Amino acid sequence: MGITIDGKNFAKEIEQRLINEINDFRQEAGRPPGLAVIRVGDDPASGVYVKNKGKACERVGINNFNIHLDSNISENDLKNQIIKLNNDESVDGILLQLPLPFKFDKNHFLNIISPDKDADGLHPLNLGKLIKGDFGPRSCTPAGVLALLKNNHIKIAGKKAVVIGRSILVGRPMAIILESENATVTICHSHTRKLEDETKNADILVVAAGKPDLIDAELVKKNAVVIDVGIHRIPILNEVTKETTYRLCGDVKFDDVLTKASAITPVPGGVGPMTVSMLLVNTVSLWQSHCGLPSTIRDLLP
Ligand code: NAP
């Protein structure tokens, strides 16, 4: 039986560290850190994520600027909104909540965010820095996964790591980060022929496919470390009362895989809280840089 890797408590520890950093340096900086979150349209899941990010900012003392724009906004107005935030000295980090309404090309708008205010680490310059190993804001979810692995003393160097998923948001930066930590990395995607041939060899398996319950114990090597990035809200209809409730699950069958893995992240309470924490870490790190403060949280960023 494996151990459950607790992301919730570790995220709280990181928040406490950020609270201390902000308290210690706020006076010298002359202002608190600022994060602007832009949400376009009314995607309900995005609404929940944006609210959670705002609450997290409040907890640690980051000024949260919430910008909620109508889905009918023109491309030019959205561009001008981002440029305005790029020029606003009270804003250290800008996050464009995805997904954007269908008509917008997300990459075009992500690229308009100034690289030194890129709280999500998705600007091409920052992705380039990640590849080169230069310091910069990092994609929050993969950075959170690495922090979790390290905090749980999981050895990465020399291990075989398999990442399922190759999105710019999660899979690709995750693979680069694990490779930088000297793992031998395989990336799987929807065209991978025999997924089980890859996953069964993984000492560390990171699953970011966005497919509920994709991975069961059969697909996992004994004593592997399994990180479940997926998050899904599955509706359950009560046939008698006709009420719908929801079950949260990941891409991994938690109870089944727990019997075979040496360690596994739960959903909720695993990677999710770490993603929010790393957004705060990126923002505080950018604030330190903008205000000429010492860079004291580098160890939290891969
Ligand atoms: P995405 O952009 O949809 O990418 C999914 C990736 O998985 C794609 O590369 C796809 O391959 C691959 N894939 C899909 N089905 C597969 C299968 N059966 N076998 C192998 N590979 C498969 O999703 P994402 O943005 O990376 O997010 C992935 C999941 O993580 C989602 O559930 C999302 O909600 C969740 N997420 C959670 C957090 C968090 O904080 N916990 C943060 C971000 C995302 P192709 O490239 O070939 O299409």
Short mmCIF file of C-alpha atoms and ligand atoms in Angstrom, two decimals:
data_model
loop_
_atom_site.label_atom_id
_atom_site.label_comp_id
_atom_site.label_asym_id
_atom_site.label_seq_id
_atom_site.Cartn_x
_atom_site.Cartn_y
_atom_site.Cartn_z
CA MET A 1 0.00 0.00 0.00
CA GLY A 2 1.47 3.35 -1.05
CA ILE A 3 1.49 6.69 0.71
CA THR A 4 -0.77 9.57 -0.24
CA ILE A 5 1.21 12.68 -1.22
CA ASP A 6 -0.44 15.62 0.50
CA GLY A 7 -0.49 18.72 -1.71
CA LYS A 8 -2.89 20.63 0.48
CA ASN A 9 -0.66 20.86 3.54
CA PHE A 10 2.48 21.53 1.56
CA ALA A 11 0.65 24.34 -0.27
CA LYS A 12 -0.20 25.83 3.15
CA GLU A 13 3.47 25.68 4.16
CA ILE A 14 4.46 27.51 0.98
CA GLU A 15 1.77 30.14 1.63
CA GLN A 16 3.16 30.69 5.13
CA ARG A 17 6.61 31.21 3.67
CA LEU A 18 5.21 33.75 1.19
CA ILE A 19 3.35 35.57 3.98
CA ASN A 20 6.65 35.91 5.83
CA GLU A 21 8.51 37.11 2.71
CA ILE A 22 5.84 39.72 1.95
CA ASN A 23 5.75 40.94 5.57
CA ASP A 24 9.54 41.16 5.72
CA PHE A 25 9.98 43.11 2.48
CA ARG A 26 6.72 45.02 1.95
CA GLN A 27 8.02 48.21 3.53
CA GLU A 28 11.27 48.15 1.57
CA ALA A 29 9.30 47.52 -1.63
CA GLY A 30 6.87 50.34 -0.87
CA ARG A 31 3.92 48.23 -2.00
CA PRO A 32 2.58 44.67 -1.82
CA PRO A 33 2.86 42.27 -4.77
CA GLY A 34 0.02 42.53 -7.32
CA LEU A 35 -1.57 39.86 -9.50
CA ALA A 36 -4.09 40.63 -12.24
CA VAL A 37 -6.30 37.75 -13.38
CA ILE A 38 -8.16 38.32 -16.64
CA ARG A 39 -11.23 36.20 -17.28
CA VAL A 40 -13.09 36.50 -20.57
CA GLY A 41 -16.63 35.15 -20.76
CA ASP A 42 -18.56 33.03 -18.28
CA ASP A 43 -17.04 29.54 -18.34
CA PRO A 44 -18.25 28.25 -14.92
CA ALA A 45 -15.12 26.18 -14.11
CA SER A 46 -12.95 29.24 -14.87
CA GLY A 47 -15.15 31.22 -12.47
CA VAL A 48 -14.32 28.77 -9.66
CA TYR A 49 -10.59 28.77 -10.48
CA VAL A 50 -10.42 32.59 -10.60
CA LYS A 51 -12.25 32.85 -7.28
CA ASN A 52 -9.84 30.36 -5.66
CA LYS A 53 -6.83 32.28 -6.99
CA GLY A 54 -8.27 35.52 -5.60
CA LYS A 55 -8.79 33.95 -2.15
CA ALA A 56 -5.23 32.57 -2.19
CA CYS A 57 -3.87 36.05 -3.00
CA GLU A 58 -5.84 37.51 -0.08
CA ARG A 59 -4.47 34.85 2.30
CA VAL A 60 -0.84 35.73 1.59
CA GLY A 61 -1.14 39.50 1.10
CA ILE A 62 -0.97 39.80 -2.69
CA ASN A 63 -3.18 42.55 -4.20
CA ASN A 64 -5.59 40.78 -6.52
CA PHE A 65 -6.93 42.69 -9.53
CA ASN A 66 -9.79 40.69 -10.96
CA ILE A 67 -10.73 41.69 -14.50
CA HIS A 68 -13.85 39.98 -15.82
CA LEU A 69 -14.54 40.83 -19.47
CA ASP A 70 -17.58 40.12 -21.58
CA SER A 71 -17.14 37.35 -24.16
CA ASN A 72 -18.21 39.88 -26.82
CA ILE A 73 -15.15 42.04 -26.17
CA SER A 74 -13.21 42.81 -29.36
CA GLU A 75 -9.71 41.43 -29.93
CA ASN A 76 -8.38 44.97 -29.88
CA ASP A 77 -9.98 45.79 -26.51
CA LEU A 78 -8.60 42.59 -24.97
CA LYS A 79 -5.16 43.42 -26.34
CA ASN A 80 -5.40 46.97 -24.92
CA GLN A 81 -6.47 45.62 -21.54
CA ILE A 82 -3.36 43.41 -21.39
CA ILE A 83 -1.12 46.30 -22.50
CA LYS A 84 -2.65 48.52 -19.79
CA LEU A 85 -1.73 45.91 -17.16
CA ASN A 86 1.76 45.52 -18.67
CA ASN A 87 2.24 49.26 -17.99
CA ASP A 88 0.66 49.27 -14.51
CA GLU A 89 3.44 49.46 -11.91
CA SER A 90 1.26 48.00 -9.14
CA VAL A 91 0.87 44.76 -11.14
CA ASP A 92 3.69 42.19 -10.94
CA GLY A 93 1.95 39.23 -12.51
CA ILE A 94 -0.73 38.84 -15.18
CA LEU A 95 -2.66 35.65 -15.73
CA LEU A 96 -5.01 35.12 -18.65
CA GLN A 97 -7.48 32.48 -17.48
CA LEU A 98 -7.91 29.71 -20.05
CA PRO A 99 -9.91 28.64 -21.93
CA LEU A 100 -10.71 31.81 -23.82
CA PRO A 101 -13.94 31.94 -25.83
CA PHE A 102 -13.54 30.04 -29.10
CA LYS A 103 -13.04 33.09 -31.36
CA PHE A 104 -9.80 34.12 -29.62
CA ASP A 105 -6.37 32.66 -30.43
CA LYS A 106 -5.00 32.06 -26.93
CA ASN A 107 -1.35 32.04 -28.04
CA HIS A 108 -1.68 35.47 -29.62
CA PHE A 109 -2.90 36.95 -26.32
CA LEU A 110 -0.52 34.99 -24.09
CA ASN A 111 2.32 36.44 -26.17
CA ILE A 112 1.13 40.02 -25.51
CA ILE A 113 1.65 39.59 -21.75
CA SER A 114 5.01 41.12 -20.85
CA PRO A 115 7.46 38.23 -20.17
CA ASP A 116 8.44 39.84 -16.88
CA LYS A 117 4.79 39.82 -15.74
CA ASP A 118 4.05 36.32 -16.98
CA ALA A 119 2.59 34.73 -13.83
CA ASP A 120 1.79 31.47 -15.63
CA GLY A 121 5.21 31.02 -17.25
CA LEU A 122 3.62 30.48 -20.68
CA HIS A 123 5.27 33.30 -22.65
CA PRO A 124 7.60 31.92 -25.38
CA LEU A 125 10.55 33.73 -23.78
CA ASN A 126 9.91 32.04 -20.43
CA LEU A 127 9.36 28.65 -22.06
CA GLY A 128 12.72 29.26 -23.77
CA LYS A 129 14.28 30.07 -20.38
CA LEU A 130 12.88 26.81 -19.03
CA ILE A 131 14.53 24.87 -21.86
CA LYS A 132 17.84 26.70 -21.31
CA GLY A 133 17.65 26.32 -17.52
CA ASP A 134 17.64 30.11 -16.99
CA PHE A 135 15.74 31.46 -14.01
CA GLY A 136 12.22 32.76 -14.76
CA PRO A 137 8.54 32.27 -14.01
CA ARG A 138 7.58 28.64 -14.54
CA SER A 139 4.42 26.90 -15.69
CA CYS A 140 2.57 26.55 -12.39
CA THR A 141 1.33 22.94 -12.51
CA PRO A 142 4.63 21.27 -13.52
CA ALA A 143 6.52 23.49 -11.06
CA GLY A 144 4.08 22.41 -8.36
CA VAL A 145 4.58 18.74 -9.24
CA LEU A 146 8.36 19.07 -8.93
CA ALA A 147 8.03 20.87 -5.59
CA LEU A 148 5.79 18.05 -4.34
CA LEU A 149 8.23 15.35 -5.46
CA LYS A 150 11.13 17.14 -3.76
CA ASN A 151 9.20 17.81 -0.58
CA ASN A 152 8.43 14.09 -0.36
CA HIS A 153 12.11 13.20 -0.91
CA ILE A 154 11.34 11.31 -4.09
CA LYS A 155 14.54 10.65 -6.02
CA ILE A 156 14.30 11.76 -9.65
CA ALA A 157 17.85 11.52 -11.03
CA GLY A 158 18.40 8.30 -12.96
CA LYS A 159 14.73 7.31 -12.77
CA LYS A 160 12.52 6.53 -15.73
CA ALA A 161 9.74 9.12 -15.87
CA VAL A 162 6.72 8.90 -18.15
CA VAL A 163 4.51 11.95 -18.75
CA ILE A 164 1.11 11.35 -20.33
CA GLY A 165 0.09 14.53 -22.16
CA ARG A 166 2.07 17.05 -24.20
CA SER A 167 0.19 20.32 -23.71
CA ILE A 168 2.17 23.56 -23.39
CA LEU A 169 0.39 24.12 -20.07
CA VAL A 170 1.37 20.84 -18.40
CA GLY A 171 2.87 17.90 -20.30
CA ARG A 172 5.75 19.50 -22.21
CA PRO A 173 7.11 21.73 -19.43
CA MET A 174 6.70 18.80 -17.03
CA ALA A 175 8.84 16.59 -19.27
CA ILE A 176 11.52 19.30 -19.57
CA ILE A 177 11.57 19.82 -15.79
CA LEU A 178 11.93 16.09 -15.07
CA GLU A 179 14.66 15.77 -17.70
CA SER A 180 16.46 18.76 -16.13
CA GLU A 181 16.36 16.82 -12.86
CA ASN A 182 18.18 14.00 -14.70
CA ALA A 183 15.29 11.60 -15.19
CA THR A 184 15.04 9.71 -18.48
CA VAL A 185 11.73 10.96 -19.82
CA THR A 186 9.16 9.56 -22.24
CA ILE A 187 6.19 11.67 -23.36
CA CYS A 188 2.98 9.86 -24.31
CA HIS A 189 0.02 11.34 -26.16
CA SER A 190 -3.13 10.29 -27.99
CA HIS A 191 -1.09 8.68 -30.81
CA THR A 192 1.04 6.55 -28.49
CA ARG A 193 0.41 3.00 -29.72
CA LYS A 194 0.67 0.88 -26.56
CA LEU A 195 0.33 3.21 -23.61
CA GLU A 196 0.72 0.34 -21.12
CA ASP A 197 4.15 -0.60 -22.55
CA GLU A 198 5.35 2.87 -21.56
CA THR A 199 3.51 3.34 -18.26
CA LYS A 200 4.51 -0.08 -16.89
CA ASN A 201 8.17 0.98 -17.15
CA ALA A 202 7.73 4.26 -15.30
CA ASP A 203 9.33 4.80 -11.91
CA ILE A 204 7.58 8.18 -11.92
CA LEU A 205 4.31 8.46 -13.84
CA VAL A 206 2.75 11.90 -14.35
CA VAL A 207 -0.73 11.70 -15.84
CA ALA A 208 -2.08 14.83 -17.54
CA ALA A 209 -4.33 13.42 -20.26
CA GLY A 210 -7.62 14.97 -19.15
CA LYS A 211 -9.32 11.54 -19.28
CA PRO A 212 -11.14 10.44 -16.11
CA ASP A 213 -9.89 7.15 -14.61
CA LEU A 214 -7.54 6.47 -17.57
CA ILE A 215 -4.90 4.76 -15.42
CA ASP A 216 -5.56 1.70 -13.23
CA ALA A 217 -3.17 -0.53 -11.27
CA GLU A 218 -2.64 -2.82 -14.30
CA LEU A 219 -0.90 0.04 -16.14
CA VAL A 220 1.41 0.96 -13.27
CA LYS A 221 4.81 -0.50 -12.30
CA LYS A 222 5.00 -1.85 -8.74
CA ASN A 223 6.24 0.84 -6.32
CA ALA A 224 5.99 3.61 -8.91
CA VAL A 225 5.31 7.20 -7.88
CA VAL A 226 2.08 8.33 -9.56
CA ILE A 227 1.17 12.01 -9.97
CA ASP A 228 -2.38 12.68 -11.07
CA VAL A 229 -2.77 16.08 -12.71
CA GLY A 230 -6.25 15.48 -14.16
CA ILE A 231 -9.29 16.95 -12.51
CA HIS A 232 -12.87 16.14 -13.47
CA ARG A 233 -16.28 16.90 -12.02
CA ILE A 234 -18.40 13.88 -12.89
CA PRO A 235 -22.20 14.28 -12.55
CA ILE A 236 -24.08 11.53 -10.69
CA LEU A 237 -27.84 11.42 -11.13
CA ASN A 238 -29.84 10.06 -8.18
CA GLU A 239 -32.53 7.98 -9.92
CA VAL A 240 -34.94 8.35 -7.00
CA THR A 241 -34.66 12.05 -6.15
CA LYS A 242 -33.54 13.03 -9.68
CA GLU A 243 -30.96 15.26 -8.04
CA THR A 244 -27.52 15.60 -9.57
CA THR A 245 -24.47 15.54 -7.34
CA TYR A 246 -20.85 15.63 -8.44
CA ARG A 247 -17.82 13.42 -7.86
CA LEU A 248 -14.34 14.90 -8.25
CA CYS A 249 -11.81 12.54 -9.77
CA GLY A 250 -8.54 12.59 -11.64
CA ASP A 251 -7.05 10.67 -14.57
CA VAL A 252 -5.98 7.88 -12.19
CA LYS A 253 -8.13 5.33 -10.34
CA PHE A 254 -6.84 6.36 -6.93
CA ASP A 255 -7.96 3.43 -4.71
CA ASP A 256 -6.82 0.83 -7.24
CA VAL A 257 -3.41 2.40 -7.96
CA LEU A 258 -2.76 3.10 -4.25
CA THR A 259 -2.46 -0.68 -3.73
CA LYS A 260 0.45 -0.91 -6.17
CA ALA A 261 2.22 2.46 -6.18
CA SER A 262 4.72 3.57 -3.53
CA ALA A 263 3.19 7.07 -3.52
CA ILE A 264 0.30 8.79 -5.26
CA THR A 265 -1.36 12.22 -5.30
CA PRO A 266 -5.09 12.37 -4.53
CA VAL A 267 -7.72 14.40 -6.37
CA PRO A 268 -8.65 16.74 -4.82
CA GLY A 269 -5.81 17.69 -2.48
CA GLY A 270 -2.80 16.76 -4.59
CA VAL A 271 -1.58 18.76 -7.57
CA GLY A 272 -4.46 21.30 -7.59
CA PRO A 273 -3.45 23.27 -4.46
CA MET A 274 0.18 23.22 -5.63
CA THR A 275 -0.78 24.88 -8.94
CA VAL A 276 -2.32 27.79 -7.05
CA SER A 277 0.70 27.99 -4.72
CA MET A 278 3.13 28.18 -7.63
CA LEU A 279 1.11 31.01 -9.14
CA LEU A 280 1.66 32.89 -5.88
CA VAL A 281 5.36 31.93 -5.92
CA ASN A 282 5.77 33.25 -9.49
CA THR A 283 4.02 36.50 -8.52
CA VAL A 284 6.10 37.08 -5.38
CA SER A 285 9.26 36.22 -7.30
CA LEU A 286 8.35 38.79 -10.01
CA TRP A 287 7.58 41.36 -7.28
CA GLN A 288 11.01 40.77 -5.74
CA SER A 289 12.60 41.33 -9.12
CA HIS A 290 10.51 44.46 -9.97
CA CYS A 291 11.20 46.04 -6.57
CA GLY A 292 14.93 45.23 -6.47
CA LEU A 293 14.48 42.90 -3.49
CA PRO A 294 16.65 39.85 -2.81
CA SER A 295 15.42 36.74 -4.60
CA THR A 296 14.67 34.53 -1.61
CA ILE A 297 12.31 31.90 -3.03
CA ARG A 298 14.34 30.63 -5.98
CA ASP A 299 14.50 27.19 -4.44
CA LEU A 300 10.75 26.83 -5.00
CA LEU A 301 11.05 27.34 -8.77
CA PRO A 302 12.61 24.64 -10.97
P1 NAP B 1 -4.98 19.06 -22.87
O1 NAP B 1 -4.46 20.32 -23.43
O2 NAP B 1 -6.32 18.57 -23.29
O3 NAP B 1 -3.90 17.92 -23.18
C1 NAP B 1 -4.15 16.58 -22.94
C2 NAP B 1 -3.00 15.77 -23.45
O4 NAP B 1 -3.25 14.40 -23.15
C3 NAP B 1 -2.78 15.87 -24.96
O5 NAP B 1 -1.40 15.96 -25.22
C4 NAP B 1 -3.34 14.54 -25.49
O6 NAP B 1 -2.68 14.05 -26.63
C5 NAP B 1 -3.09 13.60 -24.33
N1 NAP B 1 -4.04 12.50 -24.26
C6 NAP B 1 -5.38 12.57 -24.29
N2 NAP B 1 -5.92 11.35 -24.20
C7 NAP B 1 -4.89 10.48 -24.12
C8 NAP B 1 -4.81 9.08 -24.02
N3 NAP B 1 -5.91 8.30 -23.99
N4 NAP B 1 -3.59 8.51 -23.97
C9 NAP B 1 -2.47 9.27 -24.00
N5 NAP B 1 -2.49 10.62 -24.09
C10 NAP B 1 -3.69 11.22 -24.15
O7 NAP B 1 -5.04 19.11 -21.28
P2 NAP B 1 -4.09 19.89 -20.22
O8 NAP B 1 -4.40 21.33 -20.23
O9 NAP B 1 -2.69 19.45 -20.37
O10 NAP B 1 -4.68 19.28 -18.87
C11 NAP B 1 -4.70 17.88 -18.63
C12 NAP B 1 -5.58 17.58 -17.43
O11 NAP B 1 -5.03 18.23 -16.30
C13 NAP B 1 -7.02 18.10 -17.52
O12 NAP B 1 -7.86 17.20 -16.82
C14 NAP B 1 -6.97 19.42 -16.80
O13 NAP B 1 -8.23 19.79 -16.25
C15 NAP B 1 -6.00 19.07 -15.70
N6 NAP B 1 -5.28 20.21 -15.13
C16 NAP B 1 -5.21 20.24 -13.79
C17 NAP B 1 -4.49 21.23 -13.18
C18 NAP B 1 -4.40 21.23 -11.71
O14 NAP B 1 -4.02 22.23 -11.13
N7 NAP B 1 -4.70 20.10 -11.06
C19 NAP B 1 -3.86 22.23 -13.94
C20 NAP B 1 -3.92 22.17 -15.33
C21 NAP B 1 -4.64 21.13 -15.93
P3 NAP B 1 -2.64 14.85 -28.05
O15 NAP B 1 -1.63 15.95 -27.87
O16 NAP B 1 -2.22 13.83 -29.03
O17 NAP B 1 -4.03 15.37 -28.26
#
